[in-house]
Coordinates of N, CA and C in Angstrom, one line a residue:
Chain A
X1 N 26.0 2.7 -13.3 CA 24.7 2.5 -13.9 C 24.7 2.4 -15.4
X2 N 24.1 1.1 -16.2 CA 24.0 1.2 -17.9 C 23.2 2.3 -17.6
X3 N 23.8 2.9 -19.3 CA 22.6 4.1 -19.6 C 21.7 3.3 -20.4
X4 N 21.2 4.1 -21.5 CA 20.4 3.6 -22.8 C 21.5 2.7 -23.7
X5 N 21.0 1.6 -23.6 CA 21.3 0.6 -24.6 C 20.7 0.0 -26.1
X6 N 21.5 0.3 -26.9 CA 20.9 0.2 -28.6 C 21.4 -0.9 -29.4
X7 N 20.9 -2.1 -29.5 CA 21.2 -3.2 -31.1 C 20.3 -3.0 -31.9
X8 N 21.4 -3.3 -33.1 CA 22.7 -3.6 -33.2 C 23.5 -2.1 -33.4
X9 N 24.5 -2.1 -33.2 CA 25.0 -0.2 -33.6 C 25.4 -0.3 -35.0
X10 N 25.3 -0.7 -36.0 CA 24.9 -0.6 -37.3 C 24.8 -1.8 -38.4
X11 N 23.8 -1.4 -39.1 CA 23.6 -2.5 -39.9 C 23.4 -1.8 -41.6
X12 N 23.2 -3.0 -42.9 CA 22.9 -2.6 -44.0 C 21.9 -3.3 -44.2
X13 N 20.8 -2.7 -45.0 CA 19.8 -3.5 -45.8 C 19.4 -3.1 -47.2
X14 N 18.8 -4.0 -47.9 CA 18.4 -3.8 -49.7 C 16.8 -3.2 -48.9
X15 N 17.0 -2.2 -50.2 CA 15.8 -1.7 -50.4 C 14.6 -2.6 -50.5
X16 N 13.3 -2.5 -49.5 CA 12.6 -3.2 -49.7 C 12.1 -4.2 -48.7
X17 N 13.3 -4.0 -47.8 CA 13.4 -5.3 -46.6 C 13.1 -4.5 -45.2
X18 N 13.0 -5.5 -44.7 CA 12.6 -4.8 -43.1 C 13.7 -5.0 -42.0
X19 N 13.2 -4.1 -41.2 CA 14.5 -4.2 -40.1 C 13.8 -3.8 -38.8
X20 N 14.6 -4.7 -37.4 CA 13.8 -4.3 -36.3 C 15.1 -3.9 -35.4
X21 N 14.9 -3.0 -34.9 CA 15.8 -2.2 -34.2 C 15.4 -2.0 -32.5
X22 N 16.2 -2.2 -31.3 CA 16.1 -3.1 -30.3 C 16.8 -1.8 -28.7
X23 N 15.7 -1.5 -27.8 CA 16.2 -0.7 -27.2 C 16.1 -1.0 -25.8
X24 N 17.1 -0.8 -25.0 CA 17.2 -1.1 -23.3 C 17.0 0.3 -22.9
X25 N 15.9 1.0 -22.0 CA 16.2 1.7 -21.4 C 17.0 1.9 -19.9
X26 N 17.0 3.3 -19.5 CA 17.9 3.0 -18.0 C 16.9 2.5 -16.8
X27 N 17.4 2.0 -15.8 CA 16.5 1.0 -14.9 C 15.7 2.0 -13.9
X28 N 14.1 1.9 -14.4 CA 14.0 2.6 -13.4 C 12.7 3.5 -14.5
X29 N 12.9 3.8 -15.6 CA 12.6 4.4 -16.7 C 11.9 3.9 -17.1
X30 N 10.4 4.8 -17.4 CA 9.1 3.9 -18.0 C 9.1 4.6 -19.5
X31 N 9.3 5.5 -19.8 CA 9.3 5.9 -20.7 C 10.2 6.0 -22.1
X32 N 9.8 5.2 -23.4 CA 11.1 5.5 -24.2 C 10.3 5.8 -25.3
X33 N 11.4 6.7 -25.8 CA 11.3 7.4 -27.4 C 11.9 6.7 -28.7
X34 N 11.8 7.1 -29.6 CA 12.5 6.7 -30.6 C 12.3 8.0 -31.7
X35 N 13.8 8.7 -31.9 CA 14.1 9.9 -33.2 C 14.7 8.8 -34.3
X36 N 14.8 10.2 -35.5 CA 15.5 9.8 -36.7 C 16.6 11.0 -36.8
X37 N 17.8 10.6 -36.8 CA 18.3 11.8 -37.3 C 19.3 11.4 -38.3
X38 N 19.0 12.7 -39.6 CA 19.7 12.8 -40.7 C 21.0 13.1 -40.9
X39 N 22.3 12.9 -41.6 CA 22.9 14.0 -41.6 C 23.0 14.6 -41.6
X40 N 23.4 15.6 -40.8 CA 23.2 17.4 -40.6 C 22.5 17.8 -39.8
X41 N 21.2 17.0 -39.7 CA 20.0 17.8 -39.0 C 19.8 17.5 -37.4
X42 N 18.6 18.3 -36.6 CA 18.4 17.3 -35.7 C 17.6 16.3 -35.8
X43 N 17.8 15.2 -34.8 CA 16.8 14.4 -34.2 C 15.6 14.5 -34.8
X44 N 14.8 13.9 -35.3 CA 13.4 13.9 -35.7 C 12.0 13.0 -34.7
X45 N 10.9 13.1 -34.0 CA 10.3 12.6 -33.3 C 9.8 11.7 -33.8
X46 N 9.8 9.9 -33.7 CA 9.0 9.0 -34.4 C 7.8 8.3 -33.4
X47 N 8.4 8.2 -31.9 CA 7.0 7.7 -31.9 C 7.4 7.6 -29.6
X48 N 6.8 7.9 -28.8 CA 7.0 7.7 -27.6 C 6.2 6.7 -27.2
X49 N 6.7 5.9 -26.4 CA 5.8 4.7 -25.9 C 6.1 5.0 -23.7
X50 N 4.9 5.1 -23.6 CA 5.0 5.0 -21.7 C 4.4 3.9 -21.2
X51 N 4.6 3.0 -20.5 CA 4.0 2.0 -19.7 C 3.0 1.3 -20.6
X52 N 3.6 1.1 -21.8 CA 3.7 0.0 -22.9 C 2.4 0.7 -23.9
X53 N 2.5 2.0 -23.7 CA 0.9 2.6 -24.2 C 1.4 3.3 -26.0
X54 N 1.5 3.6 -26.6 CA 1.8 4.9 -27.5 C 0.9 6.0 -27.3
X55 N 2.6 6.9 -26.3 CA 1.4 8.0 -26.4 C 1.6 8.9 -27.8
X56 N 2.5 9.1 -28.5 CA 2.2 9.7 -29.1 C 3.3 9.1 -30.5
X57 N 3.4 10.0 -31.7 CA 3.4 9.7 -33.0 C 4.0 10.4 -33.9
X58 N 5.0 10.9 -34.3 CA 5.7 11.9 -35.3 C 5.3 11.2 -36.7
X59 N 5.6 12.7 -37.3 CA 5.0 13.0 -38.6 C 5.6 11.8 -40.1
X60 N 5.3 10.5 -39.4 CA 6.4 9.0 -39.8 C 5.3 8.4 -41.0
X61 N 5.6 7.7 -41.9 CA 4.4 6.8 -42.6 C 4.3 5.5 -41.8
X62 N 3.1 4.6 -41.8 CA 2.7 3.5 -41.0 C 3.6 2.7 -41.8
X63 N 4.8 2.6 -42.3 CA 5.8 1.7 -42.4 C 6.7 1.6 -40.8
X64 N 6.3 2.9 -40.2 CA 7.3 2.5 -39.2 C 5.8 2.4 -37.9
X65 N 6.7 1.5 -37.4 CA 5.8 0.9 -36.2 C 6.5 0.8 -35.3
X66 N 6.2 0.4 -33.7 CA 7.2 0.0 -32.1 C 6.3 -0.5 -31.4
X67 N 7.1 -1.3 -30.4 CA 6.2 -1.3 -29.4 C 7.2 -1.4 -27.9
X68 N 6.2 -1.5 -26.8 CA 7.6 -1.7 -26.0 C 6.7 -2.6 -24.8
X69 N 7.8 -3.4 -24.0 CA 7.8 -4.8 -23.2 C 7.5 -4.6 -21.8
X70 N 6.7 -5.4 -21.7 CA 6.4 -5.5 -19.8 C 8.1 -4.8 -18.9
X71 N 9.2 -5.6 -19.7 CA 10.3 -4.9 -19.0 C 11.0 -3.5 -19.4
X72 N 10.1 -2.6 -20.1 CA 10.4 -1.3 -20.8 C 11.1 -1.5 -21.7
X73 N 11.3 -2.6 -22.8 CA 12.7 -2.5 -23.3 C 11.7 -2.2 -24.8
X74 N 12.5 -1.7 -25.8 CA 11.6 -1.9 -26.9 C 11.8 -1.7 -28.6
X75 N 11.0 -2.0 -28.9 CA 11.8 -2.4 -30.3 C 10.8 -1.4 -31.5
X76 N 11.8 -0.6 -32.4 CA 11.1 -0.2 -33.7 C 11.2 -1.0 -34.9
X77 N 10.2 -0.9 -35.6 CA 10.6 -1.6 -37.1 C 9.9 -0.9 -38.3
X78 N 10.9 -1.1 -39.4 CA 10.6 -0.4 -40.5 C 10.2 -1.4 -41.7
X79 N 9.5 -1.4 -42.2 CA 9.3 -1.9 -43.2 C 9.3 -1.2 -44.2
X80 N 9.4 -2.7 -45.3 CA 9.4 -2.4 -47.1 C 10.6 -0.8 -46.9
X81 N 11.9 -1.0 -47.0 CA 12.9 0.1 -46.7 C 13.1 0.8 -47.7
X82 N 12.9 2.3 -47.8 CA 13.9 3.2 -48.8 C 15.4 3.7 -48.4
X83 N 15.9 4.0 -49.6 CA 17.0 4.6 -49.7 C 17.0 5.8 -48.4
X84 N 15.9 6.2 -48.1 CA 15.7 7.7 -47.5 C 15.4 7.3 -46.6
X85 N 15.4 6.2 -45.9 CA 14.9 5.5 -44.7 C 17.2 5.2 -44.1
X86 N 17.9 5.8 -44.5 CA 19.1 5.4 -44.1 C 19.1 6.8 -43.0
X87 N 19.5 6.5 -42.1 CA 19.7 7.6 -41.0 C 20.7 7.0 -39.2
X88 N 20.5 7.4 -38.6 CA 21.0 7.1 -37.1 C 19.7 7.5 -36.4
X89 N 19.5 5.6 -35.9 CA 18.2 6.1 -35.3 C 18.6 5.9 -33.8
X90 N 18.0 6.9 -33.2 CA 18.1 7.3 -31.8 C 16.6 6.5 -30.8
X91 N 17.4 5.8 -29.5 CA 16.4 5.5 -28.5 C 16.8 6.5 -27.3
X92 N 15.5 7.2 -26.9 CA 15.6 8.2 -25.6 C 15.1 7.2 -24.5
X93 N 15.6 7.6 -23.0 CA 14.3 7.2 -22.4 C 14.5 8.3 -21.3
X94 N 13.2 8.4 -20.3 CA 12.9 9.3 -19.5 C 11.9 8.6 -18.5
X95 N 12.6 9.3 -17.0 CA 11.8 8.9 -16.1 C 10.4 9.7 -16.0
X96 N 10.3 10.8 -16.6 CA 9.0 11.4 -17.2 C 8.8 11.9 -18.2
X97 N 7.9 13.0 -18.5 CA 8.3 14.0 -19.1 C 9.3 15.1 -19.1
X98 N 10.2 15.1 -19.0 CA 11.3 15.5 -18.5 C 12.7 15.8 -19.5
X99 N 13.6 15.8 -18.5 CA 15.1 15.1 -19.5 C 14.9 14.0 -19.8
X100 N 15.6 13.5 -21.5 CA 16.1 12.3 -22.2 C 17.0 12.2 -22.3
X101 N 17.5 10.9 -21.9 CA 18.8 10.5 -22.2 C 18.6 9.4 -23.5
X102 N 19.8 9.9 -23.9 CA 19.8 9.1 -25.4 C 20.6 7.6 -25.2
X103 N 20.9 6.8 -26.2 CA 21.7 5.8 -26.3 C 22.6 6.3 -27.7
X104 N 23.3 5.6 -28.1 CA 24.3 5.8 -29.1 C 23.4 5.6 -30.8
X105 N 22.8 4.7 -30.4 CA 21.9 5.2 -32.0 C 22.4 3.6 -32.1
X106 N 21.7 3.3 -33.9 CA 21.8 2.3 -34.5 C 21.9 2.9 -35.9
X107 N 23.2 3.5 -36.4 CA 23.3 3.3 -38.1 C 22.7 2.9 -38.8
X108 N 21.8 2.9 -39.5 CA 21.0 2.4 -40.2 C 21.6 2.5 -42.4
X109 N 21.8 1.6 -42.9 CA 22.4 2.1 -44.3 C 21.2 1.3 -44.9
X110 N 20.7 1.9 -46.1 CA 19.6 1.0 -47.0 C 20.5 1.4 -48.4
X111 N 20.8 0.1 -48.8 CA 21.4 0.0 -50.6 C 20.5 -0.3 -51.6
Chain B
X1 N 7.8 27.4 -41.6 CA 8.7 28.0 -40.2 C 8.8 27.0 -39.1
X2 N 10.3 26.6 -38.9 CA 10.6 25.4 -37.9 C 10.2 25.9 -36.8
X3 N 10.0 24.5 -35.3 CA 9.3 25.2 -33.9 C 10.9 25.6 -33.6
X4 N 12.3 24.8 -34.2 CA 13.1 25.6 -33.7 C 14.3 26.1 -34.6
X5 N 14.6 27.0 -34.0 CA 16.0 27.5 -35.1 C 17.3 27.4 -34.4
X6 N 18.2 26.9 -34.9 CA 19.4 27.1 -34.1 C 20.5 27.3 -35.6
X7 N 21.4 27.9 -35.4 CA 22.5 28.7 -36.5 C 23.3 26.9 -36.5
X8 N 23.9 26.7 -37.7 CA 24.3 25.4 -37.6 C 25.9 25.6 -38.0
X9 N 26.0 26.9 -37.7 CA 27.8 27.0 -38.1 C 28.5 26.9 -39.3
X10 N 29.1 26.5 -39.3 CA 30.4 25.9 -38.2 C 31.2 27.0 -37.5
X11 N 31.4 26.7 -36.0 CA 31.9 27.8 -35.0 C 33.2 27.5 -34.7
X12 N 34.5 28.1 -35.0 CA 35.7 27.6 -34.8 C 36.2 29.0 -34.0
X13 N 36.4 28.7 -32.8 CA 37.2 29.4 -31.6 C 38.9 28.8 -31.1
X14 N 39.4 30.0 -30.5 CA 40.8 29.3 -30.0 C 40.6 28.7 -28.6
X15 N 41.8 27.8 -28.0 CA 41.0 26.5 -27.0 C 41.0 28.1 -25.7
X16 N 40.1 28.4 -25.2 CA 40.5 29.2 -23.5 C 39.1 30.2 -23.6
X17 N 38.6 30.2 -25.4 CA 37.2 31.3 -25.6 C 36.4 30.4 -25.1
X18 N 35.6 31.7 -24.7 CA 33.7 31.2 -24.5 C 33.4 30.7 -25.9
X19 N 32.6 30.1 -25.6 CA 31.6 29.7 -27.1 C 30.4 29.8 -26.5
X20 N 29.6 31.0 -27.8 CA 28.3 31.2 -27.4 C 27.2 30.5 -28.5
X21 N 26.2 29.4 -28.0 CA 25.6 29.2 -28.8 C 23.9 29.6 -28.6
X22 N 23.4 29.6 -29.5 CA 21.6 30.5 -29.4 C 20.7 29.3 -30.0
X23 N 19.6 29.2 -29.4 CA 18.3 28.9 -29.9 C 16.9 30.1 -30.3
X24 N 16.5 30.0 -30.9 CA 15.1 30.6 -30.8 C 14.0 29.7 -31.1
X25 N 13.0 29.8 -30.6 CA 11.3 29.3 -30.9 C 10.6 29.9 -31.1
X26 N 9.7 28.7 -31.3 CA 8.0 30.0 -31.8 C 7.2 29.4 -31.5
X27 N 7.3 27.9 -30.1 CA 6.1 27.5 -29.5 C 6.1 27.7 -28.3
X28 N 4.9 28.6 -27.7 CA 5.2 29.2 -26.3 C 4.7 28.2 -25.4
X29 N 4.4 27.4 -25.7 CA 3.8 25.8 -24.9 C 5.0 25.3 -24.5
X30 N 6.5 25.3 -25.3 CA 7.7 24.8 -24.5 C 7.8 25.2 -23.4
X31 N 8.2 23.8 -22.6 CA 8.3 24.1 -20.8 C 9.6 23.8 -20.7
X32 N 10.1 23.0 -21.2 CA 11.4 22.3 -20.5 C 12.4 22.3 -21.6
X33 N 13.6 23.0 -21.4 CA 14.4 23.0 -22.2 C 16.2 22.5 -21.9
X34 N 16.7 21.8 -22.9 CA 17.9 21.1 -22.9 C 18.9 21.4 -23.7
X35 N 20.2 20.9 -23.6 CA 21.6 21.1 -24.1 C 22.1 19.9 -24.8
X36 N 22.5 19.4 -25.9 CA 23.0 18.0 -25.8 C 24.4 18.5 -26.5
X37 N 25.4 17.3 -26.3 CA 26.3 17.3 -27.1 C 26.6 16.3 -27.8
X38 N 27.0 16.0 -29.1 CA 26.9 14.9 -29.6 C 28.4 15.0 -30.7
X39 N 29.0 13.8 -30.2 CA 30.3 13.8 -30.7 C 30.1 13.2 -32.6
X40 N 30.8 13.0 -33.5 CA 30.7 12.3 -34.2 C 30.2 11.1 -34.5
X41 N 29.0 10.6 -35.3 CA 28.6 9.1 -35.5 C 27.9 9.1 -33.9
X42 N 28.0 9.2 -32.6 CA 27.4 9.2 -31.4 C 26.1 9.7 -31.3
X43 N 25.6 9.3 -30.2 CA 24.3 9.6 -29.6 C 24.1 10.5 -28.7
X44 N 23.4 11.5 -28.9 CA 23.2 13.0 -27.8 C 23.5 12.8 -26.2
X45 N 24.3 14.0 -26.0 CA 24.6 13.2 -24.5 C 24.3 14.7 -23.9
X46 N 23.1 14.1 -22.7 CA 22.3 15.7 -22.3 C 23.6 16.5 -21.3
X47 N 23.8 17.9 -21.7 CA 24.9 18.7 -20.9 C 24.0 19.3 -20.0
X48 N 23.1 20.1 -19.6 CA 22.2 21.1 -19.2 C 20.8 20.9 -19.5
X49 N 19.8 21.1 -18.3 CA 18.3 20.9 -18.5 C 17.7 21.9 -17.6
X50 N 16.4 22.6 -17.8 CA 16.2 23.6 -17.1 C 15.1 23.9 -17.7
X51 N 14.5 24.3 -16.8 CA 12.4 24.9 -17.1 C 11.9 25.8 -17.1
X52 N 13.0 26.7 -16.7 CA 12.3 28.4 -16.1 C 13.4 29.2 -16.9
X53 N 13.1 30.4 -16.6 CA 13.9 31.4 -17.3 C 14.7 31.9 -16.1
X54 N 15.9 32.2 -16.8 CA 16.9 32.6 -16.1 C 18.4 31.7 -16.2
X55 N 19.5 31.6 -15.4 CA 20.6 31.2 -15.7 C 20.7 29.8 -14.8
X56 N 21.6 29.2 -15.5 CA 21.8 27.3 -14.7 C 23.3 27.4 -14.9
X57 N 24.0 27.5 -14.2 CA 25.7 27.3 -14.1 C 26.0 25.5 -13.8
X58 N 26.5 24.9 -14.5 CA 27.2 23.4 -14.5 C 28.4 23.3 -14.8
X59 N 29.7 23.9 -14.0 CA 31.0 23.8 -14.0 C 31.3 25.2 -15.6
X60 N 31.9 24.9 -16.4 CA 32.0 25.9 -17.5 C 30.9 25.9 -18.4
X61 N 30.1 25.2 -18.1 CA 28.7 25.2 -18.7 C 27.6 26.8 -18.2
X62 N 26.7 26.8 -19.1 CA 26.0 28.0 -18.3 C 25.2 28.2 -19.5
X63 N 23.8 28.1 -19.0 CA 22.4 27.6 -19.6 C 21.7 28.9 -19.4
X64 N 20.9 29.8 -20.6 CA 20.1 30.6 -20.3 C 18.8 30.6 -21.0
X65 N 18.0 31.0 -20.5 CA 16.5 30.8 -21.0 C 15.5 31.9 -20.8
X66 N 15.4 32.9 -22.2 CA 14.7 33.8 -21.9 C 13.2 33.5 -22.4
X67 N 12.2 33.0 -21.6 CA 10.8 32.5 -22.4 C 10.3 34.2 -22.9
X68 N 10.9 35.3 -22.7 CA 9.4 36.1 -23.0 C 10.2 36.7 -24.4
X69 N 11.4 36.3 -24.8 CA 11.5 36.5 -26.1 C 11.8 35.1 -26.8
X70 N 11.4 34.3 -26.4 CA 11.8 32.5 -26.8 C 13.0 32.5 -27.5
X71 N 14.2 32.6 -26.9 CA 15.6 32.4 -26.7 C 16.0 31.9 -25.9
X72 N 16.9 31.0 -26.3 CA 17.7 30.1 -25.1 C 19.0 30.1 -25.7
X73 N 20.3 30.2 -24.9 CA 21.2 30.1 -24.9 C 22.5 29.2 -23.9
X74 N 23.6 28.9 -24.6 CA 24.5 27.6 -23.8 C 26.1 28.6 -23.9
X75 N 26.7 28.6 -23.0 CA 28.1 29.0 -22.6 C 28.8 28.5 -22.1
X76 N 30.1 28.4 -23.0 CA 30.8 27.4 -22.4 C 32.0 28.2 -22.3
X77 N 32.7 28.0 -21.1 CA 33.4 28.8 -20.5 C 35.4 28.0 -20.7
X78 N 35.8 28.9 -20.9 CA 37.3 28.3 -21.0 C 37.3 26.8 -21.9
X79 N 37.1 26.8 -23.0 CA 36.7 25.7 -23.9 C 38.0 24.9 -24.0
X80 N 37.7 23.7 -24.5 CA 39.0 23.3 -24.7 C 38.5 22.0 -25.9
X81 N 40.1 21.6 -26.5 CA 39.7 21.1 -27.7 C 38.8 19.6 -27.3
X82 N 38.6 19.1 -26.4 CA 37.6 18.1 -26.3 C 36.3 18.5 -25.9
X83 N 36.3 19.8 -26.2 CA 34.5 20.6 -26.4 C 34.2 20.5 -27.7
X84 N 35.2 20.5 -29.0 CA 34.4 20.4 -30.1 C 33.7 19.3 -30.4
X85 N 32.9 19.5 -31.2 CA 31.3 18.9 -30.9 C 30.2 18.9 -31.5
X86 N 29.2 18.7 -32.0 CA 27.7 19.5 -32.7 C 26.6 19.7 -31.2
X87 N 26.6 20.8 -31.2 CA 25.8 21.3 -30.1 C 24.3 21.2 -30.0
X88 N 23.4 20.2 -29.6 CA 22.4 20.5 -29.8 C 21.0 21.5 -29.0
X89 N 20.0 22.3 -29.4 CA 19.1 22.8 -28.5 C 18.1 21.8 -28.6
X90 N 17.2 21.9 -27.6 CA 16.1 21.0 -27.6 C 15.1 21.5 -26.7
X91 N 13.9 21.1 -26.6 CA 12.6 21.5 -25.9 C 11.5 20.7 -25.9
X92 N 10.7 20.9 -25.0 CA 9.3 20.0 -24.9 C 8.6 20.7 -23.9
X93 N 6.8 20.0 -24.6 CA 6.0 20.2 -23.7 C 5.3 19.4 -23.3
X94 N 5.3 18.3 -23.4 CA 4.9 17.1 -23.2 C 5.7 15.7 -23.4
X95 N 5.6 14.7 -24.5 CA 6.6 14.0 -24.6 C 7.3 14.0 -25.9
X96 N 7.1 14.6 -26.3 CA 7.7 15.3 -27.5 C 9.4 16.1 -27.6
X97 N 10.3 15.8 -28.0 CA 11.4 16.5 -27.7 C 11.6 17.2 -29.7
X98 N 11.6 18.3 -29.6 CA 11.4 19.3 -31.0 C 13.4 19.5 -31.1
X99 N 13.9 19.6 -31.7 CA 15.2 19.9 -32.0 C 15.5 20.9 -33.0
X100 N 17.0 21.8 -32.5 CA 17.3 21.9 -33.2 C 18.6 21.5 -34.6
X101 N 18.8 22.6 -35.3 CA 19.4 21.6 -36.6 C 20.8 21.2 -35.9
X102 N 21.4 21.7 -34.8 CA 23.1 21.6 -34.4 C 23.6 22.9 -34.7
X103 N 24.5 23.2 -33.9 CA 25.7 24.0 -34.3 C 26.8 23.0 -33.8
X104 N 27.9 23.2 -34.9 CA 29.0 22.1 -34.8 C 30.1 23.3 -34.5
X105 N 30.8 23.2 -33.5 CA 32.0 24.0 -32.7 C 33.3 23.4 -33.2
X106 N 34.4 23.8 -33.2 CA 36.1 23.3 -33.3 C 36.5 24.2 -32.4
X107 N 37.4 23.8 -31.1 CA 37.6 24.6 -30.4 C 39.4 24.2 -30.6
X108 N 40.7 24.8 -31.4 CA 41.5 24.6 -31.5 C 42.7 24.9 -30.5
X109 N 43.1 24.3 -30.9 CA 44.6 24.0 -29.4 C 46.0 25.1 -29.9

């Protein structure tokens, strides 16, 4: 079975630019997440989408936005990029509320 | 004050010890609680999940969850050097998954 699948697994951008970052969940799975995590730290919550709805929202600025597709798959994007916007961003998905399984992340670098 | 705390190490054991790692909380609304392991540059990969209090055995794994002092703990039995790792705790009560910072383990040969 694919698990969670993530494009591209890393990229660079200039400060200022946007980037859309691209998620498959596992088949079967209505539910996907999207974290931020820093070096060092954990995972941080940005935003859950279920059955194409947002249900909910972490503590993010309206530069970051998502949405996700009649086929669960789904996409985040950041705009106008800071330096502080460089991280590994993580897609979860979940057949509920429940366990998440992650994907490998997307590196993210802003110069 | 974070909803969670976890000690971030660094834990370096010889390869055959247990390695004990701890969570604590402070939101008594967490229901469901998890294990991840997460290798270098990689994406969390769930070890252990569990809702209730009390113990969850998965091969040398072994998951404990005491909700009435909001402590959770992970044991890893006869470790070996492809356990080292950043260990993550995690929790939810809805769709929310709260983390903690890692503990990163070296289990040496």
């Amino acid at each position: 079975d694919a698990g969670v699948t993530q494009s591209p697994t890393h990229l660079i951008k200039t400060r200022g630019q946007q980037v859309t970052l691209r998620c498959s969940p596992i088949s079967g799975h209505k539910s996907v997440s999207w974290y931020q995590q820093v070096l060092g730290q954990g995972p941080q919550f940005i935003f859950q989408y279920y059955e194409k709805e947002e249900r909910g929202r972490g503590n993010f600025p309206d530069r970051f936005s998502a949405r996700q597709f009649p086929n669960y798959s789904s996409e985040l994007n950041v705009n106008a990029l800071l330096l502080g916007d460089s991280a590994l961003y993580l897609c979860a998905s979940s057949p509920v509320d429940t366990e998440a399984f992650f994907g490998q992340g997307t590196r993210l670098t802003v110069v | 004050q974070k909803e969670v705390e976890q000690d971030p190490g660094p834990l370096s054991v010889p390869e055959g010890a247990i390695v004990s790692l701890n969570c604590t909380y402070s939101n008594s609304a967490f229901q469901y609680f998890m294990w991840y392991r997460q290798y270098s540059r990689k994406g969390p990969e769930l070890l252990m999940y569990t809702y209730s209090s009390g113990n969850k055995e998965d091969g040398r794994f072994t998951a404990q969850v005491d909700k009435s002092s909001k402590y959770i703990s992970l044991f890893i039995r006869d470790s070996q050097p492809s356990d080292s790792a950043t260990y993550l705790c995690a929790m939810n009560n809805d769709y929310k998954l709260s983390f903690g910072a890692g503990t990163t383990v070296t289990v040496r040969a």
